[in-house]
């Protein structure tokens, strides 16, 4: 069974830059997985940040960017702010009408 | 106002059934594919099921295949998830989400399903 991997936790200083990644237990992530990224704070529904690898959702600041880095999808947050402290999830389209979420990364800004 | 509102959650015994609904408004529901996604307490997101805009195709996560059924009524702008043979580990908040270009571009607030005796 395919597993989508994310760092369980990450820490960044205010104003700093952080890159979160999204990989596969077997194989490489490519644009054909249409990677997308979501931000979620406790008790809230997820908020869409990035889709189709690097397209920002409406209203998302350009501090957030998506890319493919090596064999993984990546979410980069530049100029981190206190309210970026959240859980971040990636999801990959695996074909045949199925999607798989990563386990999520808990980002701390301190 | 563009929104999705889930309902139908509650407490059900292991082995029991529940039917969730998701009412869509503010967009042309019949034109969009839709999903169900769930999140167990303190855990990550899990994709559950997908249905094409006209109901012609349905896909499921392996963990729910054969027990859950996704459906829709485009005349009532409503998405459904029929859940049978529920297990304790399926206690979760269930979200419906609108699909756009292989991602989830609109989420509801979710409805809590608790499977417990």
PDB file of N, CA and C in Angstrom, chain A:
ATOM      1  N   UNK A   1       0.841  -1.191   0.000  1.00  0.00           N
ATOM      2  CA  UNK A   1       0.000   0.000   0.000  1.00  0.00           C
ATOM      3  C   UNK A   1       0.880   1.247   0.000  1.00  0.00           C
ATOM      4  N   UNK A   2       0.499   2.204  -0.829  1.00  0.00           N
ATOM      5  CA  UNK A   2       1.276   3.425  -0.958  1.00  0.00           C
ATOM      6  C   UNK A   2       1.158   4.299   0.282  1.00  0.00           C
ATOM      7  N   UNK A   3       2.306   4.761   0.759  1.00  0.00           N
ATOM      8  CA  UNK A   3       2.332   5.666   1.903  1.00  0.00           C
ATOM      9  C   UNK A   3       2.927   6.995   1.448  1.00  0.00           C
ATOM     10  N   UNK A   4       2.240   8.074   1.793  1.00  0.00           N
ATOM     11  CA  UNK A   4       2.739   9.416   1.504  1.00  0.00           C
ATOM     12  C   UNK A   4       3.401   9.942   2.778  1.00  0.00           C
ATOM     13  N   UNK A   5       4.651  10.352   2.638  1.00  0.00           N
ATOM     14  CA  UNK A   5       5.454  10.707   3.806  1.00  0.00           C
ATOM     15  C   UNK A   5       5.617  12.215   3.959  1.00  0.00           C
ATOM     16  N   UNK A   6       5.491  12.678   5.184  1.00  0.00           N
ATOM     17  CA  UNK A   6       5.765  14.071   5.537  1.00  0.00           C
ATOM     18  C   UNK A   6       6.553  14.087   6.837  1.00  0.00           C
ATOM     19  N   UNK A   7       7.320  15.148   7.048  1.00  0.00           N
ATOM     20  CA  UNK A   7       8.002  15.302   8.328  1.00  0.00           C
ATOM     21  C   UNK A   7       6.944  15.458   9.433  1.00  0.00           C
ATOM     22  N   UNK A   8       7.050  14.717  10.525  1.00  0.00           N
ATOM     23  CA  UNK A   8       6.030  14.846  11.586  1.00  0.00           C
ATOM     24  C   UNK A   8       5.989  16.239  12.200  1.00  0.00           C
ATOM     25  N   UNK A   9       7.160  16.866  12.302  1.00  0.00           N
ATOM     26  CA  UNK A   9       7.195  18.200  12.892  1.00  0.00           C
ATOM     27  C   UNK A   9       8.356  18.994  12.322  1.00  0.00           C
ATOM     28  N   UNK A  10       8.211  20.313  12.423  1.00  0.00           N
ATOM     29  CA  UNK A  10       9.230  21.218  11.932  1.00  0.00           C
ATOM     30  C   UNK A  10       9.138  22.498  12.740  1.00  0.00           C
ATOM     31  N   UNK A  11      10.242  23.171  12.863  1.00  0.00           N
ATOM     32  CA  UNK A  11      10.270  24.415  13.604  1.00  0.00           C
ATOM     33  C   UNK A  11      10.934  25.482  12.743  1.00  0.00           C
ATOM     34  N   UNK A  12      10.417  26.697  12.820  1.00  0.00           N
ATOM     35  CA  UNK A  12      11.001  27.813  12.075  1.00  0.00           C
ATOM     36  C   UNK A  12      10.956  29.057  12.951  1.00  0.00           C
ATOM     37  N   UNK A  13      11.941  29.905  12.788  1.00  0.00           N
ATOM     38  CA  UNK A  13      11.950  31.172  13.523  1.00  0.00           C
ATOM     39  C   UNK A  13      11.087  32.185  12.798  1.00  0.00           C
ATOM     40  N   UNK A  14      10.492  33.111  13.539  1.00  0.00           N
ATOM     41  CA  UNK A  14       9.720  34.165  12.876  1.00  0.00           C
ATOM     42  C   UNK A  14      10.585  34.897  11.845  1.00  0.00           C
ATOM     43  N   UNK A  15      10.019  35.066  10.657  1.00  0.00           N
ATOM     44  CA  UNK A  15      10.756  35.702   9.571  1.00  0.00           C
ATOM     45  C   UNK A  15      11.594  34.745   8.762  1.00  0.00           C
ATOM     46  N   UNK A  16      11.742  33.544   9.227  1.00  0.00           N
ATOM     47  CA  UNK A  16      12.565  32.561   8.544  1.00  0.00           C
ATOM     48  C   UNK A  16      11.823  31.858   7.415  1.00  0.00           C
ATOM     49  N   UNK A  17      12.542  31.013   6.727  1.00  0.00           N
ATOM     50  CA  UNK A  17      11.993  30.229   5.615  1.00  0.00           C
ATOM     51  C   UNK A  17      12.064  28.746   5.951  1.00  0.00           C
ATOM     52  N   UNK A  18      11.003  28.045   5.626  1.00  0.00           N
ATOM     53  CA  UNK A  18      10.962  26.607   5.892  1.00  0.00           C
ATOM     54  C   UNK A  18      10.400  25.895   4.676  1.00  0.00           C
ATOM     55  N   UNK A  19      10.922  24.713   4.396  1.00  0.00           N
ATOM     56  CA  UNK A  19      10.424  23.881   3.296  1.00  0.00           C
ATOM     57  C   UNK A  19       9.964  22.549   3.855  1.00  0.00           C
ATOM     58  N   UNK A  20       8.682  22.261   3.669  1.00  0.00           N
ATOM     59  CA  UNK A  20       8.099  20.989   4.065  1.00  0.00           C
ATOM     60  C   UNK A  20       8.034  20.099   2.840  1.00  0.00           C
ATOM     61  N   UNK A  21       8.233  18.795   3.029  1.00  0.00           N
ATOM     62  CA  UNK A  21       8.237  17.917   1.867  1.00  0.00           C
ATOM     63  C   UNK A  21       7.177  16.830   1.957  1.00  0.00           C
ATOM     64  N   UNK A  22       6.913  16.241   0.802  1.00  0.00           N
ATOM     65  CA  UNK A  22       5.867  15.241   0.628  1.00  0.00           C
ATOM     66  C   UNK A  22       6.394  14.185  -0.328  1.00  0.00           C
ATOM     67  N   UNK A  23       6.669  13.003   0.197  1.00  0.00           N
ATOM     68  CA  UNK A  23       7.270  11.972  -0.624  1.00  0.00           C
ATOM     69  C   UNK A  23       6.423  10.709  -0.688  1.00  0.00           C
ATOM     70  N   UNK A  24       6.948   9.722  -1.389  1.00  0.00           N
ATOM     71  CA  UNK A  24       6.286   8.433  -1.518  1.00  0.00           C
ATOM     72  C   UNK A  24       7.166   7.350  -0.935  1.00  0.00           C
ATOM     73  N   UNK A  25       6.517   6.362  -0.302  1.00  0.00           N
ATOM     74  CA  UNK A  25       7.278   5.252   0.272  1.00  0.00           C
ATOM     75  C   UNK A  25       7.986   4.458  -0.822  1.00  0.00           C
ATOM     76  N   UNK A  26       7.422   4.533  -2.015  1.00  0.00           N
ATOM     77  CA  UNK A  26       8.032   3.845  -3.141  1.00  0.00           C
ATOM     78  C   UNK A  26       7.859   4.709  -4.372  1.00  0.00           C
ATOM     79  N   UNK A  27       8.971   5.162  -4.927  1.00  0.00           N
ATOM     80  CA  UNK A  27       8.890   5.981  -6.125  1.00  0.00           C
ATOM     81  C   UNK A  27       9.011   7.460  -5.862  1.00  0.00           C
ATOM     82  N   UNK A  28       8.879   8.221  -6.922  1.00  0.00           N
ATOM     83  CA  UNK A  28       9.035   9.669  -6.859  1.00  0.00           C
ATOM     84  C   UNK A  28       7.715  10.375  -7.077  1.00  0.00           C
ATOM     85  N   UNK A  29       7.579  11.535  -6.442  1.00  0.00           N
ATOM     86  CA  UNK A  29       6.424  12.392  -6.677  1.00  0.00           C
ATOM     87  C   UNK A  29       6.701  13.210  -7.936  1.00  0.00           C
ATOM     88  N   UNK A  30       5.705  13.296  -8.793  1.00  0.00           N
ATOM     89  CA  UNK A  30       5.823  14.106 -10.001  1.00  0.00           C
ATOM     90  C   UNK A  30       4.584  14.980 -10.149  1.00  0.00           C
ATOM     91  N   UNK A  31       4.609  15.813 -11.165  1.00  0.00           N
ATOM     92  CA  UNK A  31       3.459  16.692 -11.390  1.00  0.00           C
ATOM     93  C   UNK A  31       2.198  15.911 -11.717  1.00  0.00           C
ATOM     94  N   UNK A  32       2.360  14.684 -12.196  1.00  0.00           N
ATOM     95  CA  UNK A  32       1.185  13.870 -12.529  1.00  0.00           C
ATOM     96  C   UNK A  32       0.469  13.344 -11.288  1.00  0.00           C
ATOM     97  N   UNK A  33       1.063  13.556 -10.111  1.00  0.00           N
ATOM     98  CA  UNK A  33       0.358  13.283  -8.860  1.00  0.00           C
ATOM     99  C   UNK A  33      -0.468  14.497  -8.415  1.00  0.00           C
ATOM    100  N   UNK A  34      -0.358  15.610  -9.162  1.00  0.00           N
ATOM    101  CA  UNK A  34      -1.106  16.832  -8.848  1.00  0.00           C
ATOM    102  C   UNK A  34      -1.051  17.160  -7.353  1.00  0.00           C
ATOM    103  N   UNK A  35       0.154  17.276  -6.792  1.00  0.00           N
ATOM    104  CA  UNK A  35       0.251  17.510  -5.352  1.00  0.00           C
ATOM    105  C   UNK A  35      -0.451  18.793  -4.926  1.00  0.00           C
ATOM    106  N   UNK A  36      -1.167  18.706  -3.815  1.00  0.00           N
ATOM    107  CA  UNK A  36      -1.796  19.887  -3.239  1.00  0.00           C
ATOM    108  C   UNK A  36      -1.501  19.921  -1.741  1.00  0.00           C
ATOM    109  N   UNK A  37      -1.609  21.116  -1.167  1.00  0.00           N
ATOM    110  CA  UNK A  37      -1.241  21.360   0.219  1.00  0.00           C
ATOM    111  C   UNK A  37      -2.363  22.085   0.953  1.00  0.00           C
ATOM    112  N   UNK A  38      -2.534  21.733   2.231  1.00  0.00           N
ATOM    113  CA  UNK A  38      -3.609  22.265   3.050  1.00  0.00           C
ATOM    114  C   UNK A  38      -3.069  22.652   4.423  1.00  0.00           C
ATOM    115  N   UNK A  39      -3.609  23.721   4.939  1.00  0.00           N
ATOM    116  CA  UNK A  39      -3.256  24.200   6.274  1.00  0.00           C
ATOM    117  C   UNK A  39      -4.443  23.971   7.191  1.00  0.00           C
ATOM    118  N   UNK A  40      -4.179  23.474   8.391  1.00  0.00           N
ATOM    119  CA  UNK A  40      -5.286  23.235   9.320  1.00  0.00           C
ATOM    120  C   UNK A  40      -4.880  23.618  10.734  1.00  0.00           C
ATOM    121  N   UNK A  41      -5.711  24.406  11.374  1.00  0.00           N
ATOM    122  CA  UNK A  41      -5.537  24.723  12.783  1.00  0.00           C
ATOM    123  C   UNK A  41      -6.558  23.916  13.585  1.00  0.00           C
ATOM    124  N   UNK A  42      -6.284  23.677  14.863  1.00  0.00           N
ATOM    125  CA  UNK A  42      -7.153  22.799  15.672  1.00  0.00           C
ATOM    126  C   UNK A  42      -8.615  23.246  15.644  1.00  0.00           C
ATOM    127  N   UNK A  43      -9.488  22.270  15.399  1.00  0.00           N
ATOM    128  CA  UNK A  43     -10.921  22.530  15.422  1.00  0.00           C
ATOM    129  C   UNK A  43     -11.480  23.162  14.163  1.00  0.00           C
ATOM    130  N   UNK A  44     -10.611  23.397  13.183  1.00  0.00           N
ATOM    131  CA  UNK A  44     -11.051  24.035  11.945  1.00  0.00           C
ATOM    132  C   UNK A  44     -10.953  23.074  10.770  1.00  0.00           C
ATOM    133  N   UNK A  45     -11.726  23.358   9.735  1.00  0.00           N
ATOM    134  CA  UNK A  45     -11.589  22.610   8.493  1.00  0.00           C
ATOM    135  C   UNK A  45     -10.288  23.009   7.802  1.00  0.00           C
ATOM    136  N   UNK A  46      -9.753  22.124   6.979  1.00  0.00           N
ATOM    137  CA  UNK A  46      -8.540  22.483   6.234  1.00  0.00           C
ATOM    138  C   UNK A  46      -8.781  23.669   5.301  1.00  0.00           C
ATOM    139  N   UNK A  47      -7.708  24.381   5.037  1.00  0.00           N
ATOM    140  CA  UNK A  47      -7.719  25.502   4.103  1.00  0.00           C
ATOM    141  C   UNK A  47      -6.773  25.151   2.969  1.00  0.00           C
ATOM    142  N   UNK A  48      -7.235  25.315   1.737  1.00  0.00           N
ATOM    143  CA  UNK A  48      -6.406  24.977   0.589  1.00  0.00           C
ATOM    144  C   UNK A  48      -5.344  26.046   0.365  1.00  0.00           C
ATOM    145  N   UNK A  49      -4.088  25.628   0.242  1.00  0.00           N
ATOM    146  CA  UNK A  49      -2.986  26.566  -0.010  1.00  0.00           C
ATOM    147  C   UNK A  49      -2.491  26.500  -1.450  1.00  0.00           C
ATOM    148  N   UNK A  50      -2.114  25.317  -1.870  1.00  0.00           N
ATOM    149  CA  UNK A  50      -1.450  25.102  -3.156  1.00  0.00           C
ATOM    150  C   UNK A  50      -2.101  23.911  -3.841  1.00  0.00           C
ATOM    151  N   UNK A  51      -2.275  23.988  -5.170  1.00  0.00           N
ATOM    152  CA  UNK A  51      -2.758  22.838  -5.924  1.00  0.00           C
ATOM    153  C   UNK A  51      -2.005  22.713  -7.235  1.00  0.00           C
ATOM    154  N   UNK A  52      -2.142  21.551  -7.848  1.00  0.00           N
ATOM    155  CA  UNK A  52      -1.381  21.195  -9.066  1.00  0.00           C
ATOM    156  C   UNK A  52       0.066  21.665  -8.941  1.00  0.00           C
ATOM    157  N   UNK A  53       0.701  21.215  -7.885  1.00  0.00           N
ATOM    158  CA  UNK A  53       2.124  21.421  -7.576  1.00  0.00           C
ATOM    159  C   UNK A  53       2.454  22.836  -7.081  1.00  0.00           C
ATOM    160  N   UNK A  54       2.049  23.872  -7.830  1.00  0.00           N
ATOM    161  CA  UNK A  54       2.579  25.197  -7.528  1.00  0.00           C
ATOM    162  C   UNK A  54       1.598  26.347  -7.748  1.00  0.00           C
ATOM    163  N   UNK A  55       0.311  26.043  -7.852  1.00  0.00           N
ATOM    164  CA  UNK A  55      -0.689  27.100  -8.042  1.00  0.00           C
ATOM    165  C   UNK A  55      -1.261  27.492  -6.686  1.00  0.00           C
ATOM    166  N   UNK A  56      -1.152  28.767  -6.342  1.00  0.00           N
ATOM    167  CA  UNK A  56      -1.705  29.230  -5.067  1.00  0.00           C
ATOM    168  C   UNK A  56      -3.208  29.377  -5.161  1.00  0.00           C
ATOM    169  N   UNK A  57      -3.880  28.928  -4.118  1.00  0.00           N
ATOM    170  CA  UNK A  57      -5.328  29.098  -4.052  1.00  0.00           C
ATOM    171  C   UNK A  57      -5.648  30.577  -3.831  1.00  0.00           C
ATOM    172  N   UNK A  58      -6.852  30.953  -4.176  1.00  0.00           N
ATOM    173  CA  UNK A  58      -7.265  32.345  -4.054  1.00  0.00           C
ATOM    174  C   UNK A  58      -7.088  32.861  -2.631  1.00  0.00           C
ATOM    175  N   UNK A  59      -6.454  34.017  -2.512  1.00  0.00           N
ATOM    176  CA  UNK A  59      -6.292  34.636  -1.205  1.00  0.00           C
ATOM    177  C   UNK A  59      -5.074  34.180  -0.424  1.00  0.00           C
ATOM    178  N   UNK A  60      -4.345  33.215  -0.940  1.00  0.00           N
ATOM    179  CA  UNK A  60      -3.148  32.727  -0.243  1.00  0.00           C
ATOM    180  C   UNK A  60      -1.972  33.654  -0.557  1.00  0.00           C
ATOM    181  N   UNK A  61      -1.301  34.145   0.474  1.00  0.00           N
ATOM    182  CA  UNK A  61      -0.180  35.073   0.219  1.00  0.00           C
ATOM    183  C   UNK A  61       0.954  34.398  -0.544  1.00  0.00           C
ATOM    184  N   UNK A  62       1.708  35.220  -1.268  1.00  0.00           N
ATOM    185  CA  UNK A  62       2.776  34.647  -2.093  1.00  0.00           C
ATOM    186  C   UNK A  62       3.977  34.209  -1.262  1.00  0.00           C
ATOM    187  N   UNK A  63       3.872  34.312   0.059  1.00  0.00           N
ATOM    188  CA  UNK A  63       4.907  33.719   0.927  1.00  0.00           C
ATOM    189  C   UNK A  63       4.883  32.186   0.829  1.00  0.00           C
ATOM    190  N   UNK A  64       3.732  31.669   0.395  1.00  0.00           N
ATOM    191  CA  UNK A  64       3.569  30.229   0.252  1.00  0.00           C
ATOM    192  C   UNK A  64       3.814  29.849  -1.209  1.00  0.00           C
ATOM    193  N   UNK A  65       4.674  28.860  -1.410  1.00  0.00           N
ATOM    194  CA  UNK A  65       4.926  28.408  -2.773  1.00  0.00           C
ATOM    195  C   UNK A  65       5.114  26.898  -2.780  1.00  0.00           C
ATOM    196  N   UNK A  66       4.787  26.303  -3.928  1.00  0.00           N
ATOM    197  CA  UNK A  66       4.910  24.864  -4.084  1.00  0.00           C
ATOM    198  C   UNK A  66       5.845  24.531  -5.224  1.00  0.00           C
ATOM    199  N   UNK A  67       6.439  23.355  -5.138  1.00  0.00           N
ATOM    200  CA  UNK A  67       7.376  22.928  -6.166  1.00  0.00           C
ATOM    201  C   UNK A  67       7.598  21.424  -6.061  1.00  0.00           C
ATOM    202  N   UNK A  68       8.380  20.926  -7.015  1.00  0.00           N
ATOM    203  CA  UNK A  68       8.935  19.571  -6.922  1.00  0.00           C
ATOM    204  C   UNK A  68      10.427  19.751  -6.639  1.00  0.00           C
ATOM    205  N   UNK A  69      10.878  19.148  -5.568  1.00  0.00           N
ATOM    206  CA  UNK A  69      12.306  19.204  -5.214  1.00  0.00           C
ATOM    207  C   UNK A  69      12.839  17.778  -5.194  1.00  0.00           C
ATOM    208  N   UNK A  70      13.673  17.469  -6.164  1.00  0.00           N
ATOM    209  CA  UNK A  70      14.151  16.101  -6.252  1.00  0.00           C
ATOM    210  C   UNK A  70      12.998  15.164  -6.527  1.00  0.00           C
ATOM    211  N   UNK A  71      12.802  14.199  -5.647  1.00  0.00           N
ATOM    212  CA  UNK A  71      11.735  13.222  -5.856  1.00  0.00           C
ATOM    213  C   UNK A  71      10.526  13.467  -4.952  1.00  0.00           C
ATOM    214  N   UNK A  72      10.403  14.702  -4.439  1.00  0.00           N
ATOM    215  CA  UNK A  72       9.309  15.024  -3.533  1.00  0.00           C
ATOM    216  C   UNK A  72       8.618  16.313  -3.937  1.00  0.00           C
ATOM    217  N   UNK A  73       7.368  16.449  -3.521  1.00  0.00           N
ATOM    218  CA  UNK A  73       6.705  17.742  -3.602  1.00  0.00           C
ATOM    219  C   UNK A  73       7.127  18.549  -2.382  1.00  0.00           C
ATOM    220  N   UNK A  74       7.129  19.849  -2.531  1.00  0.00           N
ATOM    221  CA  UNK A  74       7.594  20.714  -1.452  1.00  0.00           C
ATOM    222  C   UNK A  74       6.700  21.930  -1.296  1.00  0.00           C
ATOM    223  N   UNK A  75       6.518  22.335  -0.037  1.00  0.00           N
ATOM    224  CA  UNK A  75       5.822  23.573   0.297  1.00  0.00           C
ATOM    225  C   UNK A  75       6.822  24.458   1.031  1.00  0.00           C
ATOM    226  N   UNK A  76       7.068  25.630   0.473  1.00  0.00           N
ATOM    227  CA  UNK A  76       7.998  26.568   1.094  1.00  0.00           C
ATOM    228  C   UNK A  76       7.229  27.753   1.646  1.00  0.00           C
ATOM    229  N   UNK A  77       7.508  28.082   2.890  1.00  0.00           N
ATOM    230  CA  UNK A  77       6.909  29.238   3.535  1.00  0.00           C
ATOM    231  C   UNK A  77       8.038  30.211   3.821  1.00  0.00           C
ATOM    232  N   UNK A  78       7.965  31.382   3.201  1.00  0.00           N
ATOM    233  CA  UNK A  78       8.997  32.399   3.406  1.00  0.00           C
ATOM    234  C   UNK A  78       8.466  33.465   4.362  1.00  0.00           C
ATOM    235  N   UNK A  79       9.360  34.051   5.144  1.00  0.00           N
ATOM    236  CA  UNK A  79       8.947  35.082   6.086  1.00  0.00           C
ATOM    237  C   UNK A  79       7.884  34.573   7.048  1.00  0.00           C
ATOM    238  N   UNK A  80       8.178  33.458   7.708  1.00  0.00           N
ATOM    239  CA  UNK A  80       7.191  32.803   8.574  1.00  0.00           C
ATOM    240  C   UNK A  80       6.639  33.760   9.627  1.00  0.00           C
ATOM    241  N   UNK A  81       5.337  33.640   9.838  1.00  0.00           N
ATOM    242  CA  UNK A  81       4.652  34.459  10.828  1.00  0.00           C
ATOM    243  C   UNK A  81       4.046  33.564  11.900  1.00  0.00           C
ATOM    244  N   UNK A  82       3.722  34.170  13.023  1.00  0.00           N
ATOM    245  CA  UNK A  82       3.185  33.401  14.151  1.00  0.00           C
ATOM    246  C   UNK A  82       1.931  32.621  13.750  1.00  0.00           C
ATOM    247  N   UNK A  83       1.103  33.247  12.927  1.00  0.00           N
ATOM    248  CA  UNK A  83      -0.147  32.543  12.580  1.00  0.00           C
ATOM    249  C   UNK A  83       0.034  31.502  11.483  1.00  0.00           C
ATOM    250  N   UNK A  84       1.283  31.257  11.079  1.00  0.00           N
ATOM    251  CA  UNK A  84       1.557  30.110  10.203  1.00  0.00           C
ATOM    252  C   UNK A  84       1.686  28.829  11.010  1.00  0.00           C
ATOM    253  N   UNK A  85       1.709  28.962  12.325  1.00  0.00           N
ATOM    254  CA  UNK A  85       1.819  27.783  13.187  1.00  0.00           C
ATOM    255  C   UNK A  85       0.539  26.957  13.048  1.00  0.00           C
ATOM    256  N   UNK A  86       0.648  25.801  12.395  1.00  0.00           N
ATOM    257  CA  UNK A  86      -0.506  24.983  12.016  1.00  0.00           C
ATOM    258  C   UNK A  86      -0.013  23.589  11.656  1.00  0.00           C
ATOM    259  N   UNK A  87      -0.968  22.733  11.326  1.00  0.00           N
ATOM    260  CA  UNK A  87      -0.658  21.458  10.698  1.00  0.00           C
ATOM    261  C   UNK A  87      -0.775  21.628   9.191  1.00  0.00           C
ATOM    262  N   UNK A  88       0.155  21.026   8.463  1.00  0.00           N
ATOM    263  CA  UNK A  88       0.164  21.113   7.004  1.00  0.00           C
ATOM    264  C   UNK A  88       0.094  19.709   6.433  1.00  0.00           C
ATOM    265  N   UNK A  89      -0.834  19.539   5.494  1.00  0.00           N
ATOM    266  CA  UNK A  89      -1.038  18.239   4.858  1.00  0.00           C
ATOM    267  C   UNK A  89      -0.831  18.354   3.351  1.00  0.00           C
ATOM    268  N   UNK A  90      -0.169  17.355   2.797  1.00  0.00           N
ATOM    269  CA  UNK A  90      -0.146  17.226   1.344  1.00  0.00           C
ATOM    270  C   UNK A  90      -1.053  16.061   0.965  1.00  0.00           C
ATOM    271  N   UNK A  91      -1.493  16.064  -0.273  1.00  0.00           N
ATOM    272  CA  UNK A  91      -2.259  14.940  -0.794  1.00  0.00           C
ATOM    273  C   UNK A  91      -1.849  14.722  -2.237  1.00  0.00           C
ATOM    274  N   UNK A  92      -1.762  13.464  -2.628  1.00  0.00           N
ATOM    275  CA  UNK A  92      -1.364  13.099  -3.979  1.00  0.00           C
ATOM    276  C   UNK A  92      -2.476  12.321  -4.664  1.00  0.00           C
ATOM    277  N   UNK A  93      -2.662  12.619  -5.938  1.00  0.00           N
ATOM    278  CA  UNK A  93      -3.588  11.831  -6.752  1.00  0.00           C
ATOM    279  C   UNK A  93      -2.833  10.591  -7.226  1.00  0.00           C
ATOM    280  N   UNK A  94      -3.381   9.406  -6.888  1.00  0.00           N
ATOM    281  CA  UNK A  94      -2.680   8.164  -7.184  1.00  0.00           C
ATOM    282  C   UNK A  94      -3.210   7.480  -8.435  1.00  0.00           C
ATOM    283  N   UNK A  95      -4.111   8.158  -9.154  1.00  0.00           N
ATOM    284  CA  UNK A  95      -4.710   7.557 -10.336  1.00  0.00           C
ATOM    285  C   UNK A  95      -5.918   6.710  -9.967  1.00  0.00           C
ATOM    286  N   UNK A  96      -6.650   6.299 -10.979  1.00  0.00           N
ATOM    287  CA  UNK A  96      -7.842   5.456 -10.782  1.00  0.00           C
ATOM    288  C   UNK A  96      -8.801   6.049  -9.765  1.00  0.00           C
ATOM    289  N   UNK A  97      -8.891   7.368  -9.759  1.00  0.00           N
ATOM    290  CA  UNK A  97      -9.868   8.049  -8.918  1.00  0.00           C
ATOM    291  C   UNK A  97      -9.589   7.992  -7.436  1.00  0.00           C
ATOM    292  N   UNK A  98      -8.328   7.807  -7.048  1.00  0.00           N
ATOM    293  CA  UNK A  98      -8.000   7.717  -5.628  1.00  0.00           C
ATOM    294  C   UNK A  98      -6.919   8.723  -5.232  1.00  0.00           C
ATOM    295  N   UNK A  99      -7.036   9.198  -3.979  1.00  0.00           N
ATOM    296  CA  UNK A  99      -6.091  10.158  -3.423  1.00  0.00           C
ATOM    297  C   UNK A  99      -5.531   9.607  -2.110  1.00  0.00           C
ATOM    298  N   UNK A 100      -4.322  10.012  -1.763  1.00  0.00           N
ATOM    299  CA  UNK A 100      -3.734   9.621  -0.474  1.00  0.00           C
ATOM    300  C   UNK A 100      -3.127  10.853   0.191  1.00  0.00           C
ATOM    301  N   UNK A 101      -3.517  11.077   1.446  1.00  0.00           N
ATOM    302  CA  UNK A 101      -2.955  12.169   2.233  1.00  0.00           C
ATOM    303  C   UNK A 101      -1.668  11.720   2.920  1.00  0.00           C
ATOM    304  N   UNK A 102      -0.761  12.670   3.091  1.00  0.00           N
ATOM    305  CA  UNK A 102       0.368  12.452   3.965  1.00  0.00           C
ATOM    306  C   UNK A 102      -0.084  12.548   5.416  1.00  0.00           C
ATOM    307  N   UNK A 103       0.811  12.157   6.320  1.00  0.00           N
ATOM    308  CA  UNK A 103       0.466  12.146   7.730  1.00  0.00           C
ATOM    309  C   UNK A 103       0.419  13.512   8.382  1.00  0.00           C
ATOM    310  N   UNK A 104       0.875  14.530   7.648  1.00  0.00           N
ATOM    311  CA  UNK A 104       0.833  15.888   8.169  1.00  0.00           C
ATOM    312  C   UNK A 104       2.115  16.293   8.868  1.00  0.00           C
ATOM    313  N   UNK A 105       2.407  17.592   8.812  1.00  0.00           N
ATOM    314  CA  UNK A 105       3.555  18.180   9.511  1.00  0.00           C
ATOM    315  C   UNK A 105       3.055  19.252  10.458  1.00  0.00           C
ATOM    316  N   UNK A 106       3.446  19.135  11.709  1.00  0.00           N
ATOM    317  CA  UNK A 106       3.092  20.160  12.694  1.00  0.00           C
ATOM    318  C   UNK A 106       4.191  21.212  12.688  1.00  0.00           C
ATOM    319  N   UNK A 107       3.849  22.420  12.238  1.00  0.00           N
ATOM    320  CA  UNK A 107       4.831  23.492  12.150  1.00  0.00           C
ATOM    321  C   UNK A 107       4.740  24.399  13.365  1.00  0.00           C
ATOM    322  N   UNK A 108       5.879  24.596  14.007  1.00  0.00           N
ATOM    323  CA  UNK A 108       5.979  25.499  15.154  1.00  0.00           C
ATOM    324  C   UNK A 108       6.776  26.724  14.735  1.00  0.00           C
ATOM    325  N   UNK A 109       6.287  27.887  15.077  1.00  0.00           N
ATOM    326  CA  UNK A 109       7.000  29.129  14.784  1.00  0.00           C
ATOM    327  C   UNK A 109       7.480  29.713  16.110  1.00  0.00           C
ATOM    328  N   UNK A 110       8.779  29.643  16.340  1.00  0.00           N
ATOM    329  CA  UNK A 110       9.335  30.171  17.594  1.00  0.00           C
ATOM    330  C   UNK A 110      10.779  30.581  17.434  1.00  0.00           C
TER     331      UNK A 110
END
